[in-house]
Tab-separated table of C-alpha atoms in Angstrom:
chain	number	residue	atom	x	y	z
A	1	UNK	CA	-25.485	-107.822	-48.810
A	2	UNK	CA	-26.122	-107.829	-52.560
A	3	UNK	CA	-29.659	-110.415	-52.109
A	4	UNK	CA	-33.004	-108.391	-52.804
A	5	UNK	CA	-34.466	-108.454	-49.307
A	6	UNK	CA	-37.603	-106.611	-48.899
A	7	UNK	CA	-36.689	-103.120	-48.820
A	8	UNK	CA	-37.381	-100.924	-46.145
A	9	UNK	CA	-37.616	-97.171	-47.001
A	10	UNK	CA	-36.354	-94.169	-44.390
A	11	UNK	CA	-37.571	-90.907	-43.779
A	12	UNK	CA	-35.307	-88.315	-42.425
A	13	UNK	CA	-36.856	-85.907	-39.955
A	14	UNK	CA	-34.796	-82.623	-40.380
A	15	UNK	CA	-35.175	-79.327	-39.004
A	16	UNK	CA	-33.284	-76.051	-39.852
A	17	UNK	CA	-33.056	-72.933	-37.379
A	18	UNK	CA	-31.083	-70.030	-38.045
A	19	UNK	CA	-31.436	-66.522	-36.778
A	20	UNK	CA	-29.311	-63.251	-38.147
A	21	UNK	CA	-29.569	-59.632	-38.461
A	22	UNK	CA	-29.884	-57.583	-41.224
A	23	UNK	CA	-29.526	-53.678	-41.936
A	24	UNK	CA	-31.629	-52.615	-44.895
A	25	UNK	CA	-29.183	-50.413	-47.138
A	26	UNK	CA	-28.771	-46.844	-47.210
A	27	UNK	CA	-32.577	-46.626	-49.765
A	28	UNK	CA	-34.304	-48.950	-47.952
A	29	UNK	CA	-33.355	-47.316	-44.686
A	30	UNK	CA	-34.194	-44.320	-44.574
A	31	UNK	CA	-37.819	-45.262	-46.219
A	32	UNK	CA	-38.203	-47.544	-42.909
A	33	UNK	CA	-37.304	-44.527	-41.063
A	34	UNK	CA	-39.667	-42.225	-43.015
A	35	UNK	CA	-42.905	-44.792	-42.324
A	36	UNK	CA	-42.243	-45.251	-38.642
A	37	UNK	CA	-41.435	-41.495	-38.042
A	38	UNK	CA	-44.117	-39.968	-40.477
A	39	UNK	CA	-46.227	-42.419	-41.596
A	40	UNK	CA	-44.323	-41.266	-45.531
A	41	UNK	CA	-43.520	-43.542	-48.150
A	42	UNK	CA	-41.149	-42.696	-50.241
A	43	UNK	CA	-40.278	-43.952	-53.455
A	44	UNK	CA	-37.140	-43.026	-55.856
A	45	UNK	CA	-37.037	-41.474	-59.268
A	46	UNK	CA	-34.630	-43.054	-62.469
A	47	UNK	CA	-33.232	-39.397	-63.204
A	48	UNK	CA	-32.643	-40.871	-67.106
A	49	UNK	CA	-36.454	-42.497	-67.527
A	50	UNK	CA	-38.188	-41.196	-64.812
A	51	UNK	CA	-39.563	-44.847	-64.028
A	52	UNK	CA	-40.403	-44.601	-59.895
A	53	UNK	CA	-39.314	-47.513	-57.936
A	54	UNK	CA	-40.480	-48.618	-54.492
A	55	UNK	CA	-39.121	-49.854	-52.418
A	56	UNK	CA	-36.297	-47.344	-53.397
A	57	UNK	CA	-33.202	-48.654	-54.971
A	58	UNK	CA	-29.629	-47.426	-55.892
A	59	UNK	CA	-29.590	-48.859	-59.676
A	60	UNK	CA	-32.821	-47.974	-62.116
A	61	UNK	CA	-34.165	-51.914	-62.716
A	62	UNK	CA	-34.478	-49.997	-66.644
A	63	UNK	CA	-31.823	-48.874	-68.046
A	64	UNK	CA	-29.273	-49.791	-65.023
A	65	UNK	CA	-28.652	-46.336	-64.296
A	66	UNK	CA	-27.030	-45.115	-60.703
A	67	UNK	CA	-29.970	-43.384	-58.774
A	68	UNK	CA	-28.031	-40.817	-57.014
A	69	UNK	CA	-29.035	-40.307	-53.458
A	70	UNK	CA	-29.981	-36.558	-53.882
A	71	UNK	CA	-33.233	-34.498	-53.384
A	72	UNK	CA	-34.422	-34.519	-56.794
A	73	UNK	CA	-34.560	-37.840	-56.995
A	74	UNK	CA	-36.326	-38.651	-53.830
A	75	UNK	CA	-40.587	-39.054	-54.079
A	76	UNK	CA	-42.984	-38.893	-51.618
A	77	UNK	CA	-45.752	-41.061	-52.219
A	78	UNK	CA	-49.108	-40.102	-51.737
A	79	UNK	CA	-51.241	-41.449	-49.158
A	80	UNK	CA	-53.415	-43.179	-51.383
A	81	UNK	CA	-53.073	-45.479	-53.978
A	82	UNK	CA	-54.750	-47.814	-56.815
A	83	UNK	CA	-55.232	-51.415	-56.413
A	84	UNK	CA	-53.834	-53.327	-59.956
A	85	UNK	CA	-54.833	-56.816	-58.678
A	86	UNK	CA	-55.244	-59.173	-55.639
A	87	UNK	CA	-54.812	-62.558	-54.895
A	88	UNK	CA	-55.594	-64.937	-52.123
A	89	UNK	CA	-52.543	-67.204	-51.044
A	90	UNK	CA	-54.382	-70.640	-51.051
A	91	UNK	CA	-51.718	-73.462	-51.415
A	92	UNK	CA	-49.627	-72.585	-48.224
A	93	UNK	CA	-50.530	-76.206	-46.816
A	94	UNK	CA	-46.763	-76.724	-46.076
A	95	UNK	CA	-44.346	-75.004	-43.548
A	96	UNK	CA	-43.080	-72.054	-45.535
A	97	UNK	CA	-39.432	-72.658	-46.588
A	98	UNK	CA	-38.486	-68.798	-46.571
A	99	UNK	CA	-39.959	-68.729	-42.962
A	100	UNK	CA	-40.676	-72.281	-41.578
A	101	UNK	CA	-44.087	-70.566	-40.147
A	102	UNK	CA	-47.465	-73.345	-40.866
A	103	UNK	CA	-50.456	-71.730	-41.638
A	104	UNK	CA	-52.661	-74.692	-40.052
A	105	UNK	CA	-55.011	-73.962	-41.908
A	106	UNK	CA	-55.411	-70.325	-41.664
A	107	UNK	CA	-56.858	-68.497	-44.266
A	108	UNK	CA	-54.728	-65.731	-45.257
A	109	UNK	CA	-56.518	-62.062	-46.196
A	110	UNK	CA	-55.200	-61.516	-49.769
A	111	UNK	CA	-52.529	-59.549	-51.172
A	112	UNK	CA	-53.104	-56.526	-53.143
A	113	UNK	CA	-50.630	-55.195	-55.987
A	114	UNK	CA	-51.071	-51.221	-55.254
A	115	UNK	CA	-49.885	-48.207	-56.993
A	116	UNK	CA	-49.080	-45.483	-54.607
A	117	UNK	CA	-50.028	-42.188	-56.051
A	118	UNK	CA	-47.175	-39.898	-57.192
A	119	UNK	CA	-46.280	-43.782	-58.909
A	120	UNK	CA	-45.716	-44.092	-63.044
A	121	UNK	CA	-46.178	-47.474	-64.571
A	122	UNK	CA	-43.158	-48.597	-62.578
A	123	UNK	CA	-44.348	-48.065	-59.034
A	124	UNK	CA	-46.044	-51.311	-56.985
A	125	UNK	CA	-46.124	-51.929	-53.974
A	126	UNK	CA	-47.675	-55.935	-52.442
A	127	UNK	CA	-49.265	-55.761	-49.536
A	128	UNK	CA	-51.905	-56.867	-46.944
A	129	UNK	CA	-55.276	-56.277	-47.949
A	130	UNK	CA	-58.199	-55.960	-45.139
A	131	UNK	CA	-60.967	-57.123	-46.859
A	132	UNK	CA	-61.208	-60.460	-47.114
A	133	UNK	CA	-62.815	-61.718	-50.351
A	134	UNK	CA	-60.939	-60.683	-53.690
A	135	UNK	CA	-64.501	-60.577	-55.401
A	136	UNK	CA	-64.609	-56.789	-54.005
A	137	UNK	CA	-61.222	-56.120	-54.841
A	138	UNK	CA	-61.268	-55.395	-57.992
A	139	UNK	CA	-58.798	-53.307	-60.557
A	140	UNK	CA	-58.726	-49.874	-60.313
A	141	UNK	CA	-60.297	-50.246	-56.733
A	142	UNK	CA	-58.697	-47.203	-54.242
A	143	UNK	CA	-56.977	-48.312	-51.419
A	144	UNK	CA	-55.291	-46.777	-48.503
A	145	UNK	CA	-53.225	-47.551	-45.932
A	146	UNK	CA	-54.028	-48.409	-42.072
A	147	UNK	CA	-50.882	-47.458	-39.967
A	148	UNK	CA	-49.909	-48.838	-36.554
A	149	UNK	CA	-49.751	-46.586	-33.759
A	150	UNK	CA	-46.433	-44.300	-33.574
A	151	UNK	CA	-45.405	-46.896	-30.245
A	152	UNK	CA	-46.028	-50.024	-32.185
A	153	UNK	CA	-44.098	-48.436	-35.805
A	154	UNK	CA	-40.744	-50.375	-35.359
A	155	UNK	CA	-39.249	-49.393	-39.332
A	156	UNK	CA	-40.453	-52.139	-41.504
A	157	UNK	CA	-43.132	-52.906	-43.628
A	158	UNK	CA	-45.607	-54.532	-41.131
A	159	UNK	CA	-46.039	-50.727	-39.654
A	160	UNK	CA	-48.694	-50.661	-42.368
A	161	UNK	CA	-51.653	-52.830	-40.628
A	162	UNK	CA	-53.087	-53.278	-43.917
A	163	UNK	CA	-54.647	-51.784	-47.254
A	164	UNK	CA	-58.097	-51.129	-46.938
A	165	UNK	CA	-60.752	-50.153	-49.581
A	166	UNK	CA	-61.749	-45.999	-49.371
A	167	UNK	CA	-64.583	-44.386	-51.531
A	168	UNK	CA	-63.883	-41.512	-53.411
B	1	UNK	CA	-33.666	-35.990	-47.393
B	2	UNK	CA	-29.953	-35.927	-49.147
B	3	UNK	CA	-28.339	-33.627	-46.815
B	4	UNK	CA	-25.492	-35.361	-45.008
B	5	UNK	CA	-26.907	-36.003	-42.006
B	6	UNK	CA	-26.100	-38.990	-39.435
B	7	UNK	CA	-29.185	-41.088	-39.783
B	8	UNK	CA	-30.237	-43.932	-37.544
B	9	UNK	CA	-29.637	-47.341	-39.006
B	10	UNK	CA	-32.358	-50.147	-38.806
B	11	UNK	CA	-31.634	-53.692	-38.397
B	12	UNK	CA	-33.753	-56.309	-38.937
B	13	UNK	CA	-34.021	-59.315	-36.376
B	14	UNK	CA	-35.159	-61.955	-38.356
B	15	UNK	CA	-35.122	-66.178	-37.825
B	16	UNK	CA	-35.899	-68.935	-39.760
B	17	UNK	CA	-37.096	-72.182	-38.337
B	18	UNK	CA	-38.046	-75.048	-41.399
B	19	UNK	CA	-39.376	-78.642	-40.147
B	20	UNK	CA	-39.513	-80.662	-42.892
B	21	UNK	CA	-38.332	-84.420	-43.926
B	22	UNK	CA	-37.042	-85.972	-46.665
B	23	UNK	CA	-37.159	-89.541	-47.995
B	24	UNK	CA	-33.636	-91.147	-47.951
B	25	UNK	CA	-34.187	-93.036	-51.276
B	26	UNK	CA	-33.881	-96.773	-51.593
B	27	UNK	CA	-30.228	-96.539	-51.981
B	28	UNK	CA	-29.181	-94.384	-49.181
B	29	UNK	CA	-32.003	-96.216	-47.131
B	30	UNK	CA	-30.058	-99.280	-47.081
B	31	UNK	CA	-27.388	-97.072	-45.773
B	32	UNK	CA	-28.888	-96.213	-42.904
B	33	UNK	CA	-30.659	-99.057	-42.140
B	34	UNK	CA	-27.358	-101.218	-42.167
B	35	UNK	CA	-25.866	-98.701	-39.524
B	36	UNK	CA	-28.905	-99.256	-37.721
B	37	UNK	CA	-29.356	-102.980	-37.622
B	38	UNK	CA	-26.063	-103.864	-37.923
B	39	UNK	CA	-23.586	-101.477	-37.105
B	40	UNK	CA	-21.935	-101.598	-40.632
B	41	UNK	CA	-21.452	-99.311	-43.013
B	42	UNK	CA	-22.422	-99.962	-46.399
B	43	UNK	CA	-20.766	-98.690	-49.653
B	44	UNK	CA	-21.918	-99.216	-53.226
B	45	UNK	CA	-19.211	-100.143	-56.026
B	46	UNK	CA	-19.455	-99.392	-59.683
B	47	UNK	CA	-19.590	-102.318	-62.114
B	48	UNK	CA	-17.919	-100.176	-64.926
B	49	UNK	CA	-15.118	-97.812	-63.184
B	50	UNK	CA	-15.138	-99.846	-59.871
B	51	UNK	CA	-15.314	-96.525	-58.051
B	52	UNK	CA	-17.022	-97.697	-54.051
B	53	UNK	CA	-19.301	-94.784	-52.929
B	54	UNK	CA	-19.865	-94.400	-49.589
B	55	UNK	CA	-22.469	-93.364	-48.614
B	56	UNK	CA	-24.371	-95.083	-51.244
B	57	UNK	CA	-25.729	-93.549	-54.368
B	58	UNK	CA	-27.808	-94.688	-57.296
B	59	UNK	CA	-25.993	-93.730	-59.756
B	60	UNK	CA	-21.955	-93.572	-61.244
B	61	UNK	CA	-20.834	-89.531	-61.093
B	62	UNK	CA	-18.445	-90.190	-63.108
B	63	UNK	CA	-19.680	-92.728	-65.811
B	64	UNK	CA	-23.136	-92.198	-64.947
B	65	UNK	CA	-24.076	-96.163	-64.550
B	66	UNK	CA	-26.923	-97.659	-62.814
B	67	UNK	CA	-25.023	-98.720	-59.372
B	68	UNK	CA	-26.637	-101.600	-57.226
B	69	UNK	CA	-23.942	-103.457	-55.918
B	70	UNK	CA	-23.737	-102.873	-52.394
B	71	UNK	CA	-20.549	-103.471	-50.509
B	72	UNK	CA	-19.373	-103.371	-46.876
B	73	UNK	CA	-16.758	-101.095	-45.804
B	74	UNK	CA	-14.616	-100.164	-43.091
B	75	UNK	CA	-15.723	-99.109	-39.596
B	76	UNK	CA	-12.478	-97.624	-39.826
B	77	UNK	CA	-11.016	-94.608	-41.959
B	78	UNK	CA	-8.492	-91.853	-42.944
B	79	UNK	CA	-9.155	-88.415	-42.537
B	80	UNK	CA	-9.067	-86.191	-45.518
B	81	UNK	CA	-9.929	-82.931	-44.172
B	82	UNK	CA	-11.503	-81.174	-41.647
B	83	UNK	CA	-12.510	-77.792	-40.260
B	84	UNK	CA	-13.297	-76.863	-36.365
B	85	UNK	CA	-16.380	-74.947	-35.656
B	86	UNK	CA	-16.047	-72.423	-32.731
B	87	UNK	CA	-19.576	-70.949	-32.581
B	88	UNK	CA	-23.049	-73.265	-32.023
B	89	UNK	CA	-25.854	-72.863	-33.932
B	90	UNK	CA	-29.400	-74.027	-32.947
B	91	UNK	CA	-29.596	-76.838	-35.372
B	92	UNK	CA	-26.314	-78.075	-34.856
B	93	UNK	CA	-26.571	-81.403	-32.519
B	94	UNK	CA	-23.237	-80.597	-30.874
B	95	UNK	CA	-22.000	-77.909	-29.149
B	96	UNK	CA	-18.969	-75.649	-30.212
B	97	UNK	CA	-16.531	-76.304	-30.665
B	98	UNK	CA	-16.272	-79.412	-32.208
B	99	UNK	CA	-14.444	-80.696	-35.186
B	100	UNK	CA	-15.978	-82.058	-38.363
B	101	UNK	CA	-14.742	-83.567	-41.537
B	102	UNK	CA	-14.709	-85.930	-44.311
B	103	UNK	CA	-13.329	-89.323	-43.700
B	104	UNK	CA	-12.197	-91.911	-46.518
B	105	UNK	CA	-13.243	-95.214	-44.745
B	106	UNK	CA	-11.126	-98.084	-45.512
B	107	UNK	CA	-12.083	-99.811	-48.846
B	108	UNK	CA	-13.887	-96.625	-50.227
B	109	UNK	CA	-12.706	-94.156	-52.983
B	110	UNK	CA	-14.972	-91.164	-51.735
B	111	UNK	CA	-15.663	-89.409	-48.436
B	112	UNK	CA	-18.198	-89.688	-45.553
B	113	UNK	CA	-18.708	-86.406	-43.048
B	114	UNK	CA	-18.876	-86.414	-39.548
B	115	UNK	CA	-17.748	-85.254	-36.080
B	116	UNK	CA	-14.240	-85.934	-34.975
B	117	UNK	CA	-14.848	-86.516	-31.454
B	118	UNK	CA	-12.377	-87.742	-28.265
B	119	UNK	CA	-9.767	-85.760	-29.348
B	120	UNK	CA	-8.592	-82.444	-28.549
B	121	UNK	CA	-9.873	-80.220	-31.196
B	122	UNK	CA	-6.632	-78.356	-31.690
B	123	UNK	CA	-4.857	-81.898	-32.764
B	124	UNK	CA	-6.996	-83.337	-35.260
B	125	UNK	CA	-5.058	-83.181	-38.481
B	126	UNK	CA	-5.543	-84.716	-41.959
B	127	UNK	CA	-4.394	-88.213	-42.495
B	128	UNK	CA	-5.053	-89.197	-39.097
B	129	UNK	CA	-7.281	-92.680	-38.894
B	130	UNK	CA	-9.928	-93.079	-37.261
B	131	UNK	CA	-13.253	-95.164	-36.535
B	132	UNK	CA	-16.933	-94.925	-36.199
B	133	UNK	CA	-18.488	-95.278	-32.417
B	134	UNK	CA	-22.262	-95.756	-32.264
B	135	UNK	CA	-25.079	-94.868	-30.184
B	136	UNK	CA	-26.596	-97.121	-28.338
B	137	UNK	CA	-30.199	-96.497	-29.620
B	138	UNK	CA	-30.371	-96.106	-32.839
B	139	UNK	CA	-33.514	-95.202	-35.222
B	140	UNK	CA	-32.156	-95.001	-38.553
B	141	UNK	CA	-30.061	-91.344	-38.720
B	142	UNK	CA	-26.539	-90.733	-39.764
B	143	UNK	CA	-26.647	-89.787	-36.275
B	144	UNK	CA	-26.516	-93.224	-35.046
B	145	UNK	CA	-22.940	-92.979	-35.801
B	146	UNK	CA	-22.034	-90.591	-33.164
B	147	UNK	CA	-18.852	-89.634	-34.385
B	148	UNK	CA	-15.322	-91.270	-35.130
B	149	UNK	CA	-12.578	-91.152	-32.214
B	150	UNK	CA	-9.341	-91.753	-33.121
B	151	UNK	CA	-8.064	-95.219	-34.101
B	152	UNK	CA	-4.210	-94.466	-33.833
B	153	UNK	CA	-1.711	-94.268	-36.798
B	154	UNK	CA	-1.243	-92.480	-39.691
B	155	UNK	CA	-1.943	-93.140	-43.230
């Protein structure tokens, strides 16, 4: 078997399926619960820095502080915020390996990096922006958010339709 | 919003579903291709610390060499270990349960994995022998071996 024959070369068709469910943690939670029940984001507040984090999270990404789960620290965003940058997703030409979805040749509408108000220098949020071309999306640009209807709000983040641009 | 209050817990459905391929390599190409055409099962033995790999690889773990010395192997083996699955997943091509493991074919030094089949899950054990049984049509997968049944003996 050792004699250099001409070599024929396989491919291996594979395909991976899995399907699970996942709680959110206690944070996470109860902001899901706060955007399908009052259209409210809320964000969380390092009681040592005072750096605001969304999505909320038990442990300051700083300075690795505990975030207690108490009023003070809670912080309802407003219901505007500041676009920091958008981008358009243009190489997705292969099946997504985090969700096996093909885009077949869809063009995607960008995403936006916002700051909610009530945010510090900490705060951003990446999301869905509705207007399509990033040439009018532009830093410092206001955004708000476009909410489902209360019947179609199921706790996650796709209960916000999209960003879109408002003048002020 | 910190009172202790019982609060409704969301869960997430979520799925994941990746089509892809891969390219085998010329190495474990050979592999396959052998199973396919020929029903054999192809090894590859290391010049320097004679180590036989099946299945195939380019290159020595343990010394690191250039390998290229193909060698035929066993259609019979020894199992090494094993686990039984009891739930079936979606991309799993058999249906729980079913026992898998890692068989040391004959005239090898490392281990191959596949389905123990024929055999009441509940009495496959390590050390029992066993041998490969092919599908009829075959198309170049190490699912053209369809699994190994039990050969008899111990080892």
């Amino acid at each position: 078997m050792n004699q250099q024959t001409a070599q024929e070369y396989v491919r291996v068709p594979h395909r991976l399926t899995a399907r699970w469910r996942e709680p959110a943690g206690i944070y996470v939670n109860r902001l899901f619960l706060s955007m399908r029940d009052k259209k409210q984001l809320l964000a969380i507040k390092c009681p040592k820095c005072g750096a605001v984090w969304f999505p909320p999270e038990p442990v300051c990404g700083r300075c690795k502080v505990r975030i207690e789960d108490k009023e003070d620290n809670w912080v309802k965003l407003g219901n505007r915020g500041t676009l920091l940058a958008a981008y358009h997703v243009t190489g997705a030409r292969e099946v997504d390996p985090s969700t096996g979805w093909h885009p077949a040749g869809q063009v995607f509408n960008p995403i936006g990096f916002i700051r909610p108000d009530g945010g510090n220098e900490w705060t951003l949020l990446a999301h869905v922006m509705e207007e399509p071309d990033t040439t009018n999306l532009k830093p410092g640009t206001r955004v708000e958010p476009v909410w489902k209807p209360r019947n179609q709000r199921t706790g996650t983040m796709q209960d916000i339709k999209f960003w879109r641009i408002v003048e002020e | 919003m910190a009172q202790k209050t019982k609060e409704e817990i969301l869960v997430g459905e979520r799925d994941f579903d990746s089509i892809f391929s891969y390219d085998a390599g010329a190495v474990r190409s050979r592999f396959l291709t052998e199973i396919r055409d020929n029903r054999k099962l192809t090894g590859i033995r290391c010049p320097q610390c004679n180590l036989v790999y099946v299945p195939p690889r380019s290159v020595c773990l343990k010394c690191f060499a250039n390998l290229s010395d193909f060698v035929e192997v066993g259609q019979a083996g020894t199992l090494t270990t094993y686990s039984i699955v009891h739930r079936s997943e979606p991309f799993c091509p058999v249906a729980a349960p079913f026992a898998y493991g890692i068989i040391r074919l004959d005239g090898a030094d490392t281990g191959l994995v596949h389905f123990i089949s024929e055999v009441d899950p509940q009495k496959v054990h390590t050390g029992m022998r066993v041998k490969a049984v092919y599908k009829e049509e075959r198309v170049g997968s190490i699912l053209d071996i369809k699994y190994f049944k039990p050969a008899g003996g111990e080892k």
